[in-house]
Tab-separated table of C-alpha atoms and ligand atoms in Angstrom:
chain	number	residue	atom	x	y	z
T	1	MET	CA	-5.953	13.758	39.242
T	2	THR	CA	-7.621	16.542	37.315
T	3	TYR	CA	-5.793	19.372	35.713
T	4	ARG	CA	-7.577	20.438	32.560
T	5	GLY	CA	-5.210	22.911	30.993
T	6	ARG	CA	-2.723	22.450	28.206
T	7	HIS	CA	-0.583	25.271	29.640
T	8	LEU	CA	0.033	26.915	32.983
T	9	LEU	CA	-0.242	30.600	32.138
T	10	GLY	CA	-1.789	31.996	35.279
T	11	ILE	CA	-3.841	31.330	38.392
T	12	GLU	CA	-6.848	33.181	36.976
T	13	PRO	CA	-8.309	30.270	34.916
T	14	LEU	CA	-7.661	27.576	37.548
T	15	HIS	CA	-10.433	25.873	39.497
T	16	PRO	CA	-9.826	25.334	43.233
T	17	THR	CA	-9.770	21.545	42.674
T	18	GLU	CA	-6.992	21.971	40.108
T	19	ILE	CA	-5.008	23.964	42.651
T	20	THR	CA	-5.516	21.230	45.244
T	21	THR	CA	-4.533	18.525	42.728
T	22	LEU	CA	-1.334	20.373	41.973
T	23	LEU	CA	-0.469	20.947	45.630
T	24	ASP	CA	-1.194	17.318	46.576
T	25	LEU	CA	1.113	16.069	43.848
T	26	ALA	CA	3.756	18.630	44.879
T	27	ASP	CA	3.626	17.266	48.443
T	28	SER	CA	4.730	13.883	47.116
T	29	TYR	CA	7.600	15.536	45.233
T	30	VAL	CA	8.744	17.217	48.474
T	31	ASP	CA	9.275	13.693	49.829
T	32	LEU	CA	11.169	12.611	46.706
T	33	ASN	CA	13.395	15.693	46.895
T	34	ARG	CA	14.368	14.887	50.482
T	35	ARG	CA	15.647	11.427	49.524
T	36	ALA	CA	19.257	10.697	48.622
T	37	GLN	CA	18.072	9.377	45.232
T	38	LYS	CA	15.899	12.125	43.749
T	39	ARG	CA	15.096	10.574	40.439
T	40	SER	CA	11.850	9.847	38.654
T	41	ASP	CA	11.327	9.273	34.958
T	42	VAL	CA	7.906	10.830	34.407
T	43	LEU	CA	9.364	13.314	31.898
T	44	ALA	CA	11.801	10.828	30.298
T	45	GLY	CA	12.074	11.416	26.576
T	46	LEU	CA	10.554	14.902	26.800
T	47	THR	CA	12.422	18.104	25.990
T	48	GLN	CA	12.099	21.169	28.232
T	49	ILE	CA	13.364	24.547	27.098
T	50	ASN	CA	13.765	27.432	29.555
T	51	MET	CA	13.586	30.904	28.004
T	52	PHE	CA	14.257	33.655	30.534
T	53	PHE	CA	14.128	37.140	29.066
T	54	GLU	CA	14.540	38.603	32.568
T	55	ASN	CA	16.994	37.815	35.352
T	56	SER	CA	16.147	35.022	37.707
T	57	THR	CA	17.893	32.961	40.366
T	58	ARG	CA	15.292	30.854	42.154
T	59	THR	CA	12.739	30.394	39.408
T	60	GLN	CA	15.128	29.413	36.643
T	61	SER	CA	17.282	27.101	38.761
T	62	SER	CA	14.264	25.368	40.273
T	63	PHE	CA	12.612	24.809	36.871
T	64	GLU	CA	15.904	23.346	35.645
T	65	LEU	CA	16.303	21.065	38.657
T	66	ALA	CA	12.645	20.054	38.505
T	67	GLY	CA	12.964	18.968	34.875
T	68	LYS	CA	16.225	17.117	35.488
T	69	ARG	CA	14.882	15.267	38.529
T	70	LEU	CA	11.959	14.063	36.418
T	71	GLY	CA	14.233	12.851	33.639
T	72	ALA	CA	13.532	15.486	30.946
T	73	ASP	CA	16.200	16.773	28.582
T	74	VAL	CA	16.540	20.365	29.768
T	75	MET	CA	17.996	23.218	27.774
T	76	ASN	CA	18.490	26.735	29.125
T	77	MET	CA	18.453	29.303	26.351
T	78	ALA	CA	20.984	32.027	27.105
T	79	MET	CA	18.697	34.862	26.059
T	80	GLN	CA	21.413	37.496	26.462
T	81	ALA	CA	23.391	35.697	23.745
T	82	SER	CA	20.425	34.852	21.484
T	83	SER	CA	19.279	36.393	18.209
T	84	ILE	CA	16.808	38.584	20.139
T	85	LYS	CA	19.843	40.842	20.464
T	86	LYS	CA	20.023	40.948	16.652
T	87	GLY	CA	16.426	42.134	16.380
T	88	GLU	CA	14.568	38.840	16.084
T	89	THR	CA	11.079	39.075	17.558
T	90	LEU	CA	9.828	36.997	20.450
T	91	ILE	CA	7.483	35.113	18.136
T	92	ASP	CA	10.199	34.329	15.594
T	93	THR	CA	12.449	33.011	18.336
T	94	ALA	CA	9.592	30.919	19.671
T	95	MET	CA	8.732	29.548	16.226
T	96	THR	CA	12.373	28.593	15.717
T	97	LEU	CA	12.412	26.688	18.973
T	98	ASN	CA	9.018	25.186	18.172
T	99	ALA	CA	10.492	23.625	15.042
T	100	MET	CA	12.878	21.690	17.308
T	101	HIS	CA	9.895	19.914	18.916
T	102	PRO	CA	10.133	20.846	22.585
T	103	ASP	CA	7.414	19.444	24.859
T	104	LEU	CA	7.595	22.001	27.651
T	105	LEU	CA	8.503	25.648	27.258
T	106	VAL	CA	9.167	27.679	30.412
T	107	VAL	CA	9.067	31.421	29.725
T	108	ARG	CA	9.768	34.579	31.721
T	109	HIS	CA	9.286	37.903	29.979
T	110	PRO	CA	9.225	41.569	31.091
T	111	HIS	CA	5.980	42.293	29.194
T	112	SER	CA	2.587	41.376	30.639
T	113	GLY	CA	0.795	39.064	28.211
T	114	ALA	CA	3.897	38.024	26.243
T	115	VAL	CA	3.773	34.450	27.531
T	116	ASP	CA	0.069	34.032	26.650
T	117	LEU	CA	0.788	35.290	23.150
T	118	LEU	CA	3.624	32.849	22.728
T	119	ALA	CA	1.470	29.961	23.955
T	120	GLN	CA	-0.917	30.614	21.064
T	121	LYS	CA	1.890	30.162	18.541
T	122	VAL	CA	3.622	26.965	19.643
T	123	ASN	CA	2.567	23.309	19.766
T	124	CYS	CA	3.981	22.462	23.189
T	125	ALA	CA	2.880	23.117	26.755
T	126	VAL	CA	3.885	26.565	28.011
T	127	LEU	CA	4.576	27.436	31.643
T	128	ASN	CA	4.579	31.078	32.667
T	129	ALA	CA	7.620	31.801	34.866
T	130	GLY	CA	6.534	35.438	35.303
T	131	ASP	CA	5.266	37.962	32.729
T	132	GLY	CA	5.653	41.650	33.551
T	133	ARG	CA	3.261	42.677	36.302
T	134	HIS	CA	0.681	40.116	35.232
T	135	GLU	CA	1.108	36.612	36.683
T	136	HIS	CA	3.662	34.283	38.246
T	137	PRO	CA	1.561	31.171	38.816
T	138	THR	CA	4.225	28.762	40.084
T	139	GLN	CA	5.255	31.341	42.700
T	140	ALA	CA	1.689	31.584	44.031
T	141	LEU	CA	1.449	27.774	44.048
T	142	LEU	CA	4.707	27.365	45.967
T	143	ASP	CA	3.565	30.037	48.417
T	144	ALA	CA	0.265	28.188	48.840
T	145	LEU	CA	2.056	24.897	49.482
T	146	THR	CA	4.318	26.582	52.047
T	147	ILE	CA	1.288	28.078	53.828
T	148	ARG	CA	-0.678	24.807	53.720
T	149	ARG	CA	2.208	22.859	55.245
T	150	ALA	CA	2.939	25.482	57.932
T	151	LYS	CA	-0.688	26.149	58.919
T	152	GLY	CA	-2.231	22.766	58.161
T	153	ARG	CA	-4.843	24.332	55.878
T	154	LEU	CA	-5.274	26.763	53.000
T	155	HIS	CA	-8.638	28.330	53.784
T	156	ARG	CA	-10.009	30.868	56.255
T	157	LEU	CA	-6.606	32.346	56.969
T	158	ASN	CA	-5.857	36.063	57.338
T	159	ILE	CA	-3.036	36.879	54.973
T	160	ALA	CA	-1.355	40.259	54.575
T	161	ILE	CA	0.564	40.952	51.367
T	162	CYS	CA	2.789	43.947	52.020
T	163	GLY	CA	4.780	46.423	49.987
T	164	ASP	CA	5.104	47.020	46.285
T	165	ILE	CA	1.821	45.520	45.094
T	166	ALA	CA	1.639	47.750	42.020
T	167	HIS	CA	4.626	46.209	40.241
T	168	SER	CA	4.222	42.676	41.500
T	169	ARG	CA	3.037	39.676	39.494
T	170	VAL	CA	3.690	37.661	42.667
T	171	ALA	CA	1.080	39.725	44.512
T	172	ARG	CA	-1.437	39.423	41.688
T	173	SER	CA	-1.158	35.637	41.392
T	174	ASN	CA	-1.272	35.254	45.168
T	175	ILE	CA	-4.360	37.462	45.522
T	176	LEU	CA	-6.135	35.328	42.915
T	177	LEU	CA	-5.106	31.993	44.418
T	178	LEU	CA	-5.717	32.856	48.057
T	179	GLY	CA	-9.096	34.353	47.170
T	180	LYS	CA	-10.159	31.223	45.259
T	181	MET	CA	-9.271	29.146	48.329
T	182	GLU	CA	-11.441	31.386	50.527
T	183	ASN	CA	-8.903	33.259	52.587
T	184	ARG	CA	-9.101	36.894	53.736
T	185	VAL	CA	-6.453	38.851	51.904
T	186	ARG	CA	-5.262	42.291	53.000
T	187	LEU	CA	-2.964	44.503	50.991
T	188	VAL	CA	-0.667	46.751	52.980
T	189	GLY	CA	1.498	49.527	51.569
T	190	PRO	CA	1.714	53.173	50.590
T	191	PRO	CA	-1.198	54.282	48.355
T	192	THR	CA	1.316	54.980	45.543
T	193	LEU	CA	2.116	51.259	45.436
T	194	ILE	CA	-1.432	49.864	45.584
T	195	PRO	CA	-3.462	50.370	42.395
T	196	GLY	CA	-7.097	51.384	43.007
T	197	PRO	CA	-8.671	48.523	40.996
T	198	MET	CA	-7.149	46.017	43.443
T	199	LYS	CA	-10.195	46.641	45.653
T	200	ASP	CA	-12.287	44.888	42.978
T	201	LEU	CA	-10.405	41.663	43.707
T	202	GLY	CA	-12.138	41.337	47.055
T	203	VAL	CA	-9.256	42.445	49.259
T	204	GLU	CA	-8.982	44.947	52.113
T	205	VAL	CA	-6.450	47.742	51.682
T	206	TYR	CA	-4.404	49.329	54.495
T	207	ASP	CA	-1.749	52.009	54.455
T	208	ASP	CA	-0.836	51.535	58.101
T	209	MET	CA	1.400	48.488	58.484
T	210	ARG	CA	0.556	47.714	62.117
T	211	GLU	CA	-3.185	47.874	61.441
T	212	GLY	CA	-2.807	45.882	58.248
T	213	ILE	CA	-1.029	42.930	59.785
T	214	ALA	CA	-2.960	42.930	63.084
T	215	GLY	CA	-4.167	39.400	63.814
T	216	CYS	CA	-2.781	37.911	60.592
T	217	ASP	CA	-1.692	34.282	60.204
T	218	VAL	CA	0.657	35.019	57.325
T	219	VAL	CA	2.705	38.130	56.530
T	220	MET	CA	4.006	38.081	52.973
T	221	MET	CA	6.595	40.731	52.129
T	222	LEU	CA	7.432	41.933	48.621
T	223	ARG	CA	10.545	43.500	47.146
T	224	LEU	CA	10.472	47.145	46.063
T	225	GLN	CA	10.725	46.553	42.289
T	226	LYS	CA	12.819	49.551	41.375
T	227	GLU	CA	13.464	48.244	37.867
T	228	ARG	CA	9.740	48.617	37.118
T	229	MET	CA	9.449	52.130	38.574
T	230	ASP	CA	9.847	55.090	36.301
T	231	GLY	CA	9.500	57.769	38.948
T	232	GLY	CA	9.537	58.352	42.685
T	233	PHE	CA	7.031	55.985	44.271
T	234	VAL	CA	8.570	56.239	47.739
T	235	PRO	CA	10.265	59.259	49.348
T	236	SER	CA	13.363	57.276	50.416
T	237	GLU	CA	14.301	53.716	51.304
T	238	ARG	CA	14.955	54.782	54.895
T	239	GLU	CA	11.503	56.299	55.203
T	240	TYR	CA	9.994	53.233	53.526
T	241	TYR	CA	11.714	50.877	55.953
T	242	HIS	CA	10.534	52.961	58.875
T	243	ARG	CA	6.884	52.768	57.785
T	244	TYR	CA	6.631	49.481	55.882
T	245	GLY	CA	9.746	47.438	56.611
T	246	LEU	CA	8.883	44.302	58.583
T	247	ASP	CA	10.750	44.003	61.873
T	248	ALA	CA	10.071	42.140	65.119
T	249	GLU	CA	8.130	45.055	66.605
T	250	LYS	CA	5.697	45.360	63.696
T	251	LEU	CA	5.354	41.571	63.448
T	252	GLY	CA	4.291	41.653	67.111
T	253	HIS	CA	0.891	42.910	65.859
T	254	ALA	CA	0.242	39.723	63.872
T	255	LYS	CA	-0.798	36.446	65.524
T	256	PRO	CA	1.901	35.020	67.833
T	257	ASP	CA	2.397	32.086	65.447
T	258	ALA	CA	2.261	34.136	62.229
T	259	ILE	CA	4.728	33.093	59.550
T	260	VAL	CA	6.854	35.494	57.504
T	261	MET	CA	7.246	34.978	53.755
T	262	HIS	CA	9.213	36.634	50.941
T	263	PRO	CA	9.495	35.395	47.336
T	264	GLY	CA	13.074	36.672	47.049
T	265	PRO	CA	15.251	38.342	46.037
T	266	MET	CA	15.181	40.246	49.339
T	267	ASN	CA	16.397	43.740	50.021
T	268	ARG	CA	17.457	43.460	53.643
T	269	GLY	CA	16.860	46.690	55.512
T	270	VAL	CA	14.429	47.978	52.847
T	271	GLU	CA	11.305	45.805	53.101
T	272	ILE	CA	12.473	43.376	55.779
T	273	ASP	CA	14.853	43.282	58.729
T	274	GLY	CA	17.685	40.828	58.010
T	275	THR	CA	17.583	39.183	61.449
T	276	LEU	CA	13.866	38.496	61.139
T	277	ALA	CA	14.303	37.068	57.640
T	278	ASP	CA	16.836	34.591	59.065
T	279	ASP	CA	14.764	33.667	62.146
T	280	ILE	CA	13.822	30.038	61.499
T	281	ASN	CA	11.073	30.252	64.110
T	282	ARG	CA	9.173	32.868	62.109
T	283	SER	CA	10.497	32.976	58.570
T	284	VAL	CA	9.614	30.270	56.015
T	285	ILE	CA	11.636	31.889	53.229
T	286	GLN	CA	13.895	28.846	52.789
T	287	GLU	CA	10.878	26.508	52.794
T	288	GLN	CA	9.425	28.602	49.957
T	289	VAL	CA	12.514	27.844	47.892
T	290	GLU	CA	12.255	24.131	48.691
T	291	MET	CA	8.550	24.074	47.770
T	292	GLY	CA	9.423	25.826	44.507
T	293	VAL	CA	11.196	22.790	43.113
T	294	ALA	CA	8.372	20.431	44.141
T	295	VAL	CA	5.614	22.651	42.729
T	296	ARG	CA	7.404	22.963	39.385
T	297	MET	CA	7.851	19.195	39.248
T	298	ALA	CA	4.131	18.739	39.884
T	299	ALA	CA	3.141	21.318	37.272
T	300	MET	CA	5.317	19.786	34.558
T	301	ASP	CA	4.210	16.269	35.483
T	302	LEU	CA	0.513	17.211	35.108
T	303	LEU	CA	1.066	19.043	31.824
T	304	ALA	CA	3.045	16.086	30.464
T	305	ARG	CA	0.165	13.729	31.351
T	306	ASN	CA	-2.165	15.941	29.323
T	307	LEU	CA	0.277	15.980	26.412
T	308	ARG	CA	0.360	12.183	26.438
T	309	ALA	CA	-3.411	11.911	26.678
T	310	GLU	CA	-3.727	14.282	23.715
T	311	ALA	CA	-1.258	12.253	21.628
T	312	ALA	CA	-2.914	8.899	22.468
H	401	LIG	C1	9.847	37.533	41.910
H	401	LIG	C2	9.669	37.772	40.441
H	401	LIG	O1	10.612	37.677	39.676
H	401	LIG	O2	8.542	38.030	40.088
H	401	LIG	N1	10.891	36.702	42.278
H	401	LIG	C3	10.739	35.352	42.142
H	401	LIG	O3	10.330	34.830	41.134
H	401	LIG	N2	11.060	34.603	43.231
H	401	LIG	C4	9.723	38.736	42.726
H	401	LIG	C5	10.740	39.841	42.566
H	401	LIG	O4	11.452	39.945	41.585
H	401	LIG	O5	10.780	40.666	43.489
């Protein structure tokens, strides 16, 4: 098993073999999670602190479950009720927690780069649970595991990532990961939601949805991130759904066995048709959630091994 890093801050620094190591280990945690007794003790004695400065359902709950299933002592900081509200800086809060000797710090923050900065200040392993528009590495890893299990491989696939690319750390981490594993990635959406420099990442860009998903193996939808928009990026949600919302007719242009993905939270009737999202023959959205717990277990397990090796 090789995973070199002390932290998991993004997909960008990872080597393809590290990605494979992580996914292989996550596969074994999928099996554990399907058993009646879901307990391991690989994190026994370690303290995990979750600091979420932004709302989260799936990511926070799965990091918490992952830590508990591996035997860690898990604390969720209620950031809304913390001293950040009294003007304490991110770094001061982190240094305070650092003095309590956590081993694993899971951080989500609205500012790109905030998690990297924090990782430089603390002594423990830091996992990025999403920073601004920058990276969301465990999301890309859980998406990769979902794809690998559904398609039997994670290379030479045609994958369309559709919608609000501009505001999406999920898109960025996925583009990096899928590119490293030698897939063909297409970005599909209105030009206002696809930043020009994306072309430098080796992707193809389409503004016509049917053309963009034609012949694809995987269609990954993204939420319109209105909380990150400070102006009108789309004329109206109705118009957006008409042109870019995924429904059965548009999906008909992808391969007959193409899978449909969405990281959640979904806006039904905005980026995706509700019936299609619930269609268990096409949609793997629930599998993505299941893989999320396993991937986070694998990531924390590998980081804890490195912590132990460092201490020895
Ligand atoms: C995403 C996020 O927070 O980046 N959700 C998630 O982690 N599953 C995507 C989103 O908010 O749309």
